[in-house]
C-alpha cells in the first residue's frame, strides 16, 4: 500500500486531537485501575496476586494481541477499527458492573476492555505516524499524553463515583463515557484514500496469454473430459428405435447439442473457478511466507532484538507501580490524613509531563532517541529499587513522580522503533514488540502480588522489578554501542510478488 507524503500538519493536527481523546477515554479506567483494585480486594476477598490479574490483563491483553491488532489496522484502516473498538471498551466496562466474582472480571474487564484498548492504541499510533514525519516525536508525545491525562482524571473521578454511586454505578458511568470514542473514530480520515490507483482493466480476460495459469497438459485433460462426455451422448443416440428415426434423431440431435453446450459451458466455468481459487490460495500462502521471512529479518537486527528484550523486562517491572502504589501506601501504614493527592494521580500527571518533554526532545537532531530511551530505563530501575525505603507519603509521592515521568518514555518508543526498522516495517515490528510488552504487563503485577502474599511485604517485589528494568536498559545499551550502526540501517525491502490470473476460456 502506498501512502501520500506525510503532510506534517493540516488535518494531521485533527488526527492528533482525536487520537488524544481516544486514548484518554479508553485508557483512563484501565490505567487508574488501582482505585478499583482496592475495592475488588474488599468486595471479593481474593488474594492480591489473583486480584492483580484483572488490571494486568486489561493492560496486557491488548498488547499481546498487537500482531492481530496491526493486521486489523492494515487490513481495514484506523477509522473502522477505532469505531468497532469503542463498542468493545464501552461494553466491557458496563458488563463489569454486573460481575458476580473475580473470574467474570477476568473476561469482561481484563480481556474485552484490554483487547479494545490494544486495537485503539495501534490505530492511533499508526495513523499519526502516517500523517507526521519531521514532527512525529511531538505528535506521538501529544497523543500519548491522552492516556496519562486519563489516568490523572479517572483516578479522582472513579473515587468520587464509587463514593456517590458505588462500584457498579462507577463502571456503568465510565462505560457510557467511553462511547465518545465512536465520535473520535469518525474523524480519522485515511491518508492513503486516493493514493491507490484503480486498475485499468478489471476483467480476468485482459491478462496477457503468456501469463496463463493453465499448462498444455491441463488443457488437454479438460478437452478429453469434454470429448468423453460427448461420446456418451452419441452412444445413447444409437439405441433409438428405427421407426421415424429421422425426425426423432434430428430433434434429439438438437437437444443433445444444446445440452452438450450447456455441459461444456458449466464445466469450463467450474474449471475457471477452481483454478482461480487455487491461485488465490497460493497468493495467501506466499503472503504468509513473506510475513515469516520479514519477521526473521527483523530479529537479525541487533538493536531490534535488544529492544524487544528491553520492552519485555520494562513492562514486567515498570507497570506494577501504577496498579499497586495505593496499596503500597496502605501497607506502609501511611495515614489517610496525609494524602494530599492520590499517588496514582501523581503518576498520571507526571507521565503526561514526561511524554510531552521526551517527545519534544526526540525531535532534536542532536539527541539520539535510542540513548535517551536507555537513560529512562536505567533511571527508572534505580527509582523502583528505592521504593522499599520510602515509608512516608512525601517520599512515596516523590518516587511516584519520578516513576511517572520516566514512564513517559512510551511516547518515544514508536519513534525509536521507526528509526530502527523504518516506516515501512513499523506496523509489523511494532506489533511484535507490543506482544512482548503485553506479556510483561500481564505477568508483572501478579508476580509483585504473589511476592507480597508470600513475604507480606513489597520490598523483595520492587527489588525484583527494579532489577528487570535495569537489566533491559543495559542490554539495549550494549546493542546500541555495537560497532555496526544497526539503528540507522533500514531493512531491505522484499521483492514484490505479482499474481496474474488468466481464465481457461472466453465463455
Coordinates of C-alpha atoms in Angstrom, one line a residue:
X1 CA 0.0 0.0 0.0
X2 CA 1.4 3.4 -1.0
X3 CA 1.0 6.4 1.2
X4 CA 1.0 10.1 0.3
X5 CA 3.8 12.2 1.6
X6 CA 3.3 13.0 5.3
X7 CA 1.7 16.5 5.5
X8 CA 3.2 17.2 8.9
X9 CA 0.2 19.5 9.7
X10 CA -3.2 20.4 8.3
X11 CA -5.7 17.6 9.1
X12 CA -2.9 15.8 10.9
X13 CA -3.5 18.1 13.9
X14 CA -7.1 16.9 13.9
X15 CA -5.8 13.4 13.9
X16 CA -3.6 14.2 16.9
X17 CA -6.6 15.8 18.8
X18 CA -9.0 12.8 18.2
X19 CA -6.2 10.3 19.0
X20 CA -5.6 12.2 22.2
X21 CA -9.2 11.9 23.3
X22 CA -9.4 8.3 22.1
X23 CA -6.5 7.3 24.4
X24 CA -7.9 9.4 27.2
X25 CA -11.3 7.7 27.0
X26 CA -10.1 4.1 26.6
X27 CA -7.0 4.1 28.9
X28 CA -8.4 6.3 31.7
X29 CA -10.0 3.5 33.6
X30 CA -7.5 0.6 32.9
X31 CA -4.5 2.7 33.9
X32 CA -6.3 4.0 37.1
X33 CA -7.4 0.5 37.9
X34 CA -5.5 0.8 41.2
X35 CA -8.6 2.6 42.6
X36 CA -10.8 -0.3 41.6
X37 CA -8.2 -2.8 42.7
X38 CA -8.7 -1.9 46.4
X39 CA -12.5 -2.1 46.0
X40 CA -12.2 -5.5 44.4
X41 CA -10.0 -6.8 47.2
X42 CA -12.7 -5.9 49.7
X43 CA -15.6 -7.0 47.5
X44 CA -14.4 -10.5 46.5
X45 CA -11.9 -11.3 49.3
X46 CA -9.4 -12.9 46.9
X47 CA -5.6 -12.7 47.3
X48 CA -3.6 -9.8 45.9
X49 CA -1.9 -11.8 43.3
X50 CA -5.1 -13.1 41.9
X51 CA -6.9 -9.8 42.0
X52 CA -4.0 -8.1 40.3
X53 CA -4.7 -10.2 37.2
X54 CA -7.7 -8.1 36.4
X55 CA -5.7 -4.9 35.9
X56 CA -2.7 -6.6 34.4
X57 CA -4.9 -8.4 31.8
X58 CA -6.6 -5.1 30.9
X59 CA -3.1 -3.6 30.0
X60 CA -1.5 -6.8 28.7
X61 CA -4.1 -8.5 26.5
X62 CA -4.3 -5.6 24.1
X63 CA -0.5 -5.6 23.8
X64 CA -0.4 -9.4 23.5
X65 CA -2.7 -9.2 20.6
X66 CA -0.7 -6.4 18.9
X67 CA 0.2 -8.6 15.8
X68 CA -3.5 -9.2 15.3
X69 CA -4.3 -5.5 16.0
X70 CA -1.7 -4.4 13.5
X71 CA -3.1 -6.8 10.9
X72 CA -6.6 -5.4 11.5
X73 CA -5.5 -1.8 11.1
X74 CA -3.5 -2.6 8.0
X75 CA -6.5 -4.5 6.5
X76 CA -9.4 -2.3 7.5
X77 CA -7.9 1.0 8.3
X78 CA -7.8 3.1 11.5
X79 CA -11.3 4.5 11.3
X80 CA -13.3 1.2 11.2
X81 CA -11.1 -0.3 13.9
X82 CA -11.5 2.7 16.2
X83 CA -15.3 2.6 15.9
X84 CA -15.5 -1.1 16.5
X85 CA -13.1 -1.0 19.4
X86 CA -15.1 1.8 21.0
X87 CA -18.1 -0.5 21.3
X88 CA -15.8 -3.2 22.9
X89 CA -14.3 -0.9 25.5
X90 CA -17.7 0.6 26.5
X91 CA -19.4 -2.8 26.5
X92 CA -16.7 -4.4 28.6
X93 CA -16.8 -1.6 31.2
X94 CA -20.6 -1.8 31.5
X95 CA -20.5 -5.6 31.7
X96 CA -18.0 -5.5 34.5
X97 CA -20.6 -3.7 36.7
X98 CA -22.6 -7.0 36.8
X99 CA -19.5 -9.2 37.7
X100 CA -20.5 -11.8 40.4
X101 CA -16.9 -12.9 41.0
X102 CA -13.3 -12.1 40.1
X103 CA -13.3 -14.7 37.3
X104 CA -16.0 -12.8 35.5
X105 CA -13.9 -9.7 35.7
X106 CA -11.0 -11.5 34.0
X107 CA -13.2 -11.8 30.9
X108 CA -15.2 -8.5 31.0
X109 CA -12.6 -6.1 32.2
X110 CA -9.4 -7.9 31.5
X111 CA -10.0 -9.4 28.1
X112 CA -12.8 -7.4 26.4
X113 CA -11.6 -4.0 27.6
X114 CA -7.9 -4.9 27.2
X115 CA -8.4 -6.1 23.6
X116 CA -10.4 -3.0 22.7
X117 CA -7.6 -0.7 24.2
X118 CA -5.0 -2.6 22.2
X119 CA -6.8 -2.1 18.9
X120 CA -7.3 1.6 19.7
X121 CA -3.7 2.2 20.6
X122 CA -2.4 0.6 17.4
X123 CA -4.9 2.5 15.3
X124 CA -4.0 5.9 16.8
X125 CA -0.2 5.4 16.7
X126 CA -0.3 4.0 13.1
X127 CA -2.4 6.8 11.6
X128 CA -0.4 9.5 13.5
X129 CA 2.9 8.1 12.1
X130 CA 1.4 8.3 8.6
X131 CA 0.4 11.9 9.0
X132 CA 3.7 13.1 10.5
X133 CA 7.4 12.7 9.7
X134 CA 9.6 15.7 10.8
X135 CA 7.2 16.4 13.7
X136 CA 6.5 12.8 14.5
X137 CA 8.1 12.9 18.0
X138 CA 5.9 15.9 19.0
X139 CA 2.8 14.3 17.6
X140 CA 3.3 11.0 19.3
X141 CA 4.1 12.8 22.5
X142 CA 0.8 14.7 22.3
X143 CA -1.4 11.7 21.6
X144 CA 0.3 9.5 24.2
X145 CA -0.4 12.2 26.9
X146 CA -4.1 11.3 26.5
X147 CA -3.7 8.1 28.5
X148 CA -1.7 9.9 31.1
X149 CA -4.3 12.7 31.5
X150 CA -6.9 10.0 31.6
X151 CA -5.0 8.3 34.4
X152 CA -4.8 11.5 36.4
X153 CA -8.5 12.4 35.9
X154 CA -10.0 8.9 36.1
X155 CA -8.2 8.2 39.4
X156 CA -10.0 11.0 41.1
X157 CA -13.2 10.5 39.1
X158 CA -13.6 6.9 39.9
X159 CA -13.1 7.5 43.6
X160 CA -15.8 10.2 43.5
X161 CA -18.2 7.9 41.5
X162 CA -17.6 5.0 43.9
X163 CA -18.4 7.2 46.9
X164 CA -21.6 8.5 45.2
X165 CA -22.9 5.5 43.2
X166 CA -20.9 2.5 44.4
X167 CA -18.5 0.3 42.4
X168 CA -21.2 -0.9 39.9
X169 CA -22.5 2.6 39.2
X170 CA -19.0 3.8 38.7
X171 CA -18.3 1.2 36.0
X172 CA -21.6 1.9 34.2
X173 CA -20.9 5.7 34.0
X174 CA -17.3 5.2 32.9
X175 CA -18.5 2.8 30.2
X176 CA -21.0 5.3 29.0
X177 CA -18.2 7.9 28.7
X178 CA -16.2 5.5 26.6
X179 CA -18.9 5.6 23.8
X180 CA -17.5 9.0 22.8
X181 CA -14.7 7.1 21.1
X182 CA -17.1 6.5 18.3
X183 CA -17.2 10.2 17.5
X184 CA -13.4 10.4 17.6
X185 CA -13.1 7.5 15.2
X186 CA -15.4 9.1 12.6
X187 CA -12.9 11.9 12.2
X188 CA -9.9 9.7 11.4
X189 CA -9.6 10.3 7.6
X190 CA -7.3 7.8 6.0
X191 CA -4.2 9.3 4.3
X192 CA -4.0 6.7 1.6
X193 CA -7.6 7.0 0.4
X194 CA -6.8 8.4 -3.0
X195 CA -3.2 7.2 -3.3
X196 CA -4.1 3.7 -4.6
X197 CA -4.8 4.0 -8.4
X198 CA -7.6 1.8 -9.7
X199 CA -6.6 -0.9 -12.2
X200 CA -7.3 0.0 -15.8
X201 CA -8.8 -3.4 -16.6
X202 CA -10.6 -5.5 -14.1
X203 CA -11.7 -8.4 -16.3
X204 CA -9.7 -11.5 -15.9
X205 CA -9.6 -12.0 -19.7
X206 CA -7.5 -8.9 -20.1
X207 CA -4.4 -10.6 -18.7
X208 CA -1.9 -11.5 -21.4
X209 CA -2.0 -15.1 -22.7
X210 CA 1.6 -15.7 -21.7
X211 CA 0.6 -15.5 -18.0
X212 CA -2.0 -18.2 -18.4
X213 CA -2.3 -20.4 -15.3
X214 CA -3.0 -23.5 -17.3
X215 CA -0.4 -25.5 -19.0
X216 CA -0.9 -27.6 -22.0
X217 CA -1.4 -30.9 -20.1
X218 CA -4.2 -29.3 -18.1
X219 CA -5.9 -28.1 -21.3
X220 CA -5.7 -31.5 -22.9
X221 CA -7.1 -33.1 -19.8
X222 CA -10.1 -30.8 -19.9
X223 CA -10.7 -31.4 -23.6
X224 CA -10.5 -35.2 -23.1
X225 CA -13.2 -35.0 -20.4
X226 CA -15.4 -33.0 -22.7
X227 CA -14.9 -35.4 -25.6
X228 CA -15.8 -38.4 -23.4
X229 CA -19.0 -36.7 -22.3
X230 CA -19.9 -36.0 -25.9
X231 CA -19.1 -39.7 -26.8
X232 CA -21.6 -40.9 -24.2
X233 CA -24.3 -38.7 -25.8
X234 CA -23.6 -40.2 -29.3
X235 CA -23.8 -43.8 -27.9
X236 CA -27.2 -43.0 -26.4
X237 CA -28.4 -41.9 -29.8
X238 CA -27.6 -45.3 -31.4
X239 CA -30.1 -47.0 -29.2
X240 CA -33.2 -45.2 -30.5
X241 CA -35.9 -47.3 -32.4
X242 CA -35.7 -47.5 -36.2
X243 CA -39.3 -46.1 -36.8
X244 CA -39.4 -42.4 -37.7
X245 CA -35.8 -42.2 -36.6
X246 CA -35.0 -39.3 -38.8
X247 CA -37.4 -36.8 -37.0
X248 CA -36.5 -38.1 -33.6
X249 CA -32.8 -38.2 -34.5
X250 CA -33.0 -34.6 -35.7
X251 CA -34.9 -33.5 -32.6
X252 CA -32.7 -35.4 -30.3
X253 CA -29.6 -34.1 -32.0
X254 CA -30.7 -30.5 -31.4
X255 CA -31.4 -31.3 -27.8
X256 CA -28.1 -33.1 -27.4
X257 CA -26.2 -30.3 -29.0
X258 CA -27.8 -27.7 -26.6
X259 CA -27.2 -30.0 -23.6
X260 CA -23.6 -30.6 -24.6
X261 CA -23.0 -26.8 -24.9
X262 CA -24.5 -26.2 -21.5
X263 CA -22.4 -29.0 -20.0
X264 CA -19.3 -27.7 -21.7
X265 CA -20.0 -24.2 -20.5
X266 CA -20.7 -25.4 -17.0
X267 CA -17.5 -27.5 -16.8
X268 CA -15.4 -24.7 -18.1
X269 CA -16.8 -22.3 -15.5
X270 CA -16.1 -24.8 -12.8
X271 CA -12.6 -25.2 -14.1
X272 CA -12.1 -21.4 -14.1
X273 CA -13.3 -21.0 -10.6
X274 CA -11.3 -24.0 -9.3
X275 CA -8.0 -22.8 -10.7
X276 CA -8.7 -19.2 -9.7
X277 CA -9.2 -20.4 -6.1
X278 CA -6.0 -22.4 -6.3
X279 CA -4.1 -19.3 -7.4
X280 CA -5.7 -17.2 -4.7
X281 CA -4.7 -19.8 -2.1
X282 CA -1.1 -19.8 -3.4
X283 CA -1.1 -16.0 -3.1
X284 CA -2.2 -16.1 0.6
X285 CA 0.4 -18.7 1.3
X286 CA 3.1 -16.6 -0.3
X287 CA 2.0 -13.6 1.8
X288 CA 2.3 -15.7 4.9
X289 CA 5.8 -16.9 3.9
X290 CA 6.7 -13.2 3.3
X291 CA 5.5 -12.3 6.7
X292 CA 7.5 -15.0 8.4
X293 CA 10.6 -14.0 6.3
X294 CA 10.2 -10.4 7.3
X295 CA 9.9 -11.4 11.0
X296 CA 13.1 -13.4 10.8
X297 CA 14.9 -10.5 9.1
X298 CA 13.7 -8.2 11.9
X299 CA 15.3 -10.3 14.6
X300 CA 18.6 -10.3 12.7
X301 CA 18.8 -6.6 13.6
X302 CA 20.7 -6.5 16.9
X303 CA 19.1 -3.3 18.1
X304 CA 15.6 -4.6 17.4
X305 CA 16.4 -7.8 19.3
X306 CA 17.6 -5.9 22.3
X307 CA 14.6 -3.6 22.0
X308 CA 12.2 -6.4 22.3
X309 CA 14.0 -7.8 25.4
X310 CA 14.1 -4.4 27.0
X311 CA 10.4 -3.7 26.5
X312 CA 9.5 -7.1 27.9
X313 CA 11.6 -6.6 31.0
X314 CA 10.4 -3.0 31.3
X315 CA 6.8 -4.0 31.5
X316 CA 7.4 -6.7 34.0
X317 CA 9.0 -4.2 36.4
X318 CA 7.6 -0.8 35.3
X319 CA 3.9 -1.4 35.2
X320 CA 3.2 -2.6 38.8
X321 CA 3.6 0.8 40.5
X322 CA 0.7 2.4 38.6
X323 CA -1.5 -0.5 39.8
X324 CA -0.3 -1.2 43.3
X325 CA 1.0 2.2 44.6
X326 CA -2.1 2.9 46.6
X327 CA -1.9 -0.5 48.3
X328 CA 1.9 0.1 48.9
X329 CA 1.0 3.3 50.8
X330 CA -1.7 1.4 52.8
X331 CA 0.8 -1.4 53.6
X332 CA 3.4 1.2 54.7
X333 CA 0.8 2.5 57.3
X334 CA 0.5 5.9 55.7
X335 CA -2.4 7.7 57.3
X336 CA -5.4 8.9 55.2
X337 CA -4.9 12.4 56.5
X338 CA -1.5 12.7 54.9
X339 CA -2.8 12.0 51.4
X340 CA -2.8 15.4 49.7
X341 CA -3.4 13.7 46.3
X342 CA -3.7 10.1 45.3
X343 CA -0.4 8.6 44.3
X344 CA -1.9 7.2 41.1
X345 CA -2.9 10.8 40.2
X346 CA 0.7 11.9 40.7
X347 CA 1.9 9.1 38.5
X348 CA -0.6 10.1 35.8
X349 CA 0.2 13.9 35.7
X350 CA 3.9 13.3 35.7
X351 CA 3.6 10.7 33.0
X352 CA 1.8 13.4 30.9
X353 CA 4.7 15.8 31.5
X354 CA 7.2 13.1 30.7
X355 CA 5.6 12.2 27.4
X356 CA 5.5 15.8 26.3
X357 CA 9.1 16.6 27.2
X358 CA 10.5 13.4 26.0
X359 CA 8.5 13.7 22.8
X360 CA 9.9 17.2 22.2
X361 CA 13.4 16.1 22.9
X362 CA 13.1 13.3 20.4
X363 CA 12.6 15.8 17.6
X364 CA 16.0 17.5 18.2
X365 CA 18.6 16.1 15.7
X366 CA 21.5 16.3 18.2
X367 CA 19.7 13.9 20.6
X368 CA 19.9 10.2 19.9
X369 CA 16.5 8.9 20.8
X370 CA 17.8 5.4 21.5
X371 CA 20.2 6.6 24.1
X372 CA 17.5 8.8 25.6
X373 CA 15.3 5.7 25.9
X374 CA 18.1 3.8 27.5
X375 CA 18.6 6.6 30.1
X376 CA 15.0 6.5 31.1
X377 CA 15.2 2.7 31.6
X378 CA 18.2 2.8 33.8
X379 CA 17.0 5.8 35.9
X380 CA 13.6 4.1 36.4
X381 CA 15.2 0.9 37.5
X382 CA 17.0 2.8 40.3
X383 CA 13.8 4.5 41.3
X384 CA 12.0 1.2 41.6
X385 CA 14.7 -0.2 43.8
X386 CA 14.3 2.8 46.1
X387 CA 10.6 2.3 46.7
X388 CA 11.1 -0.2 49.6
X389 CA 13.0 2.6 51.5
X390 CA 10.1 5.0 51.3
X391 CA 8.0 4.9 54.5
X392 CA 6.2 8.3 54.3
X393 CA 3.7 9.9 51.9
X394 CA 6.2 12.6 50.8
X395 CA 8.9 10.1 49.8
X396 CA 6.3 7.9 48.1
X397 CA 5.0 10.9 46.2
X398 CA 8.5 11.9 45.1
X399 CA 9.2 8.4 43.8
X400 CA 5.8 8.2 42.2
X401 CA 6.5 11.4 40.3
X402 CA 9.9 10.1 39.1
X403 CA 8.5 6.8 38.0
X404 CA 5.6 8.6 36.3
X405 CA 7.8 10.9 34.4
X406 CA 10.1 8.1 33.2
X407 CA 7.1 6.0 32.2
X408 CA 6.5 8.8 29.7
X409 CA 9.2 7.1 27.5
X410 CA 6.2 5.3 25.8
X411 CA 5.9 8.5 23.7
X412 CA 9.3 8.0 22.1
X413 CA 9.1 4.2 21.9
X414 CA 7.3 4.2 18.5
X415 CA 9.9 6.9 17.4
X416 CA 12.8 4.5 18.3
X417 CA 11.1 1.6 16.6
X418 CA 10.6 3.7 13.4
X419 CA 14.3 4.7 13.4
X420 CA 15.3 1.1 13.9
X421 CA 13.3 -0.7 11.3
X422 CA 11.9 2.1 9.0
X423 CA 8.4 3.4 8.5
X424 CA 7.6 0.5 6.0
X425 CA 8.1 -2.1 8.8
X426 CA 6.6 0.0 11.6
X427 CA 3.2 -1.9 11.8
X428 CA 4.9 -5.3 11.6
X429 CA 7.7 -4.6 14.1
X430 CA 5.5 -2.6 16.5
X431 CA 3.0 -5.4 16.6
X432 CA 5.8 -7.9 17.6
X433 CA 7.2 -5.5 20.2
X434 CA 3.8 -4.8 21.7
X435 CA 3.1 -8.5 22.0
X436 CA 6.1 -8.9 24.4
X437 CA 5.2 -5.7 26.1
X438 CA 1.8 -7.2 26.8
X439 CA 3.3 -10.4 28.1
X440 CA 5.3 -8.3 30.5
X441 CA 2.4 -6.2 31.6
X442 CA 0.3 -9.4 32.2
X443 CA 3.0 -11.0 34.3
X444 CA 4.3 -8.0 36.3
X445 CA 1.5 -7.1 38.7
X446 CA 0.6 -10.8 39.6
X447 CA 4.3 -11.5 40.3
X448 CA 4.5 -8.5 42.6
X449 CA 1.2 -9.5 44.3
X450 CA 2.5 -13.1 44.8
X451 CA 5.7 -11.7 46.4
X452 CA 3.5 -9.8 48.9
X453 CA 1.3 -12.9 49.6
X454 CA 4.5 -14.8 50.2
X455 CA 6.5 -12.3 52.3
X456 CA 3.8 -9.9 53.5
X457 CA 5.9 -7.0 52.2
X458 CA 6.5 -5.3 48.9
X459 CA 10.3 -4.9 49.4
X460 CA 11.5 -8.0 47.5
X461 CA 8.9 -7.4 44.8
X462 CA 10.2 -4.0 44.0
X463 CA 13.8 -5.1 44.1
X464 CA 12.9 -7.6 41.5
X465 CA 11.0 -5.0 39.4
X466 CA 14.0 -2.6 39.5
X467 CA 16.4 -5.4 38.5
X468 CA 14.3 -6.3 35.5
X469 CA 14.2 -2.7 34.2
X470 CA 17.9 -2.2 34.8
X471 CA 18.8 -5.4 33.0
X472 CA 16.7 -4.4 30.0
X473 CA 18.3 -1.0 29.9
X474 CA 21.9 -2.3 30.0
X475 CA 21.2 -4.9 27.3
X476 CA 19.8 -2.2 25.0
X477 CA 22.8 0.0 25.8
X478 CA 25.3 -2.7 24.8
X479 CA 23.4 -3.3 21.5
X480 CA 23.4 0.5 20.8
X481 CA 27.1 0.7 21.4
X482 CA 27.7 -2.1 18.9
X483 CA 30.3 -1.1 16.2
X484 CA 27.8 -1.7 13.3
X485 CA 25.3 1.1 13.1
X486 CA 22.2 -1.1 13.0
X487 CA 19.9 1.5 14.4
X488 CA 20.1 3.7 11.3
X489 CA 20.3 0.8 8.8
X490 CA 16.9 0.0 7.4
X491 CA 15.9 -3.5 6.5
X492 CA 15.9 -4.4 2.8
X493 CA 12.6 -4.5 1.1
X494 CA 11.4 -7.9 -0.2
X495 CA 10.9 -8.2 -3.9
X496 CA 7.2 -7.7 -4.7
X497 CA 5.3 -10.7 -5.8
X498 CA 2.8 -10.3 -8.6
X499 CA 0.0 -12.7 -9.1
X500 CA -1.7 -12.7 -12.5
X501 CA -4.7 -14.7 -13.5
X502 CA -6.0 -15.9 -16.9
X503 CA -9.3 -17.7 -17.4
X504 CA -9.4 -21.0 -19.2
X505 CA -11.7 -19.7 -22.0
X506 CA -13.8 -16.8 -23.0
X507 CA -17.2 -18.1 -22.4

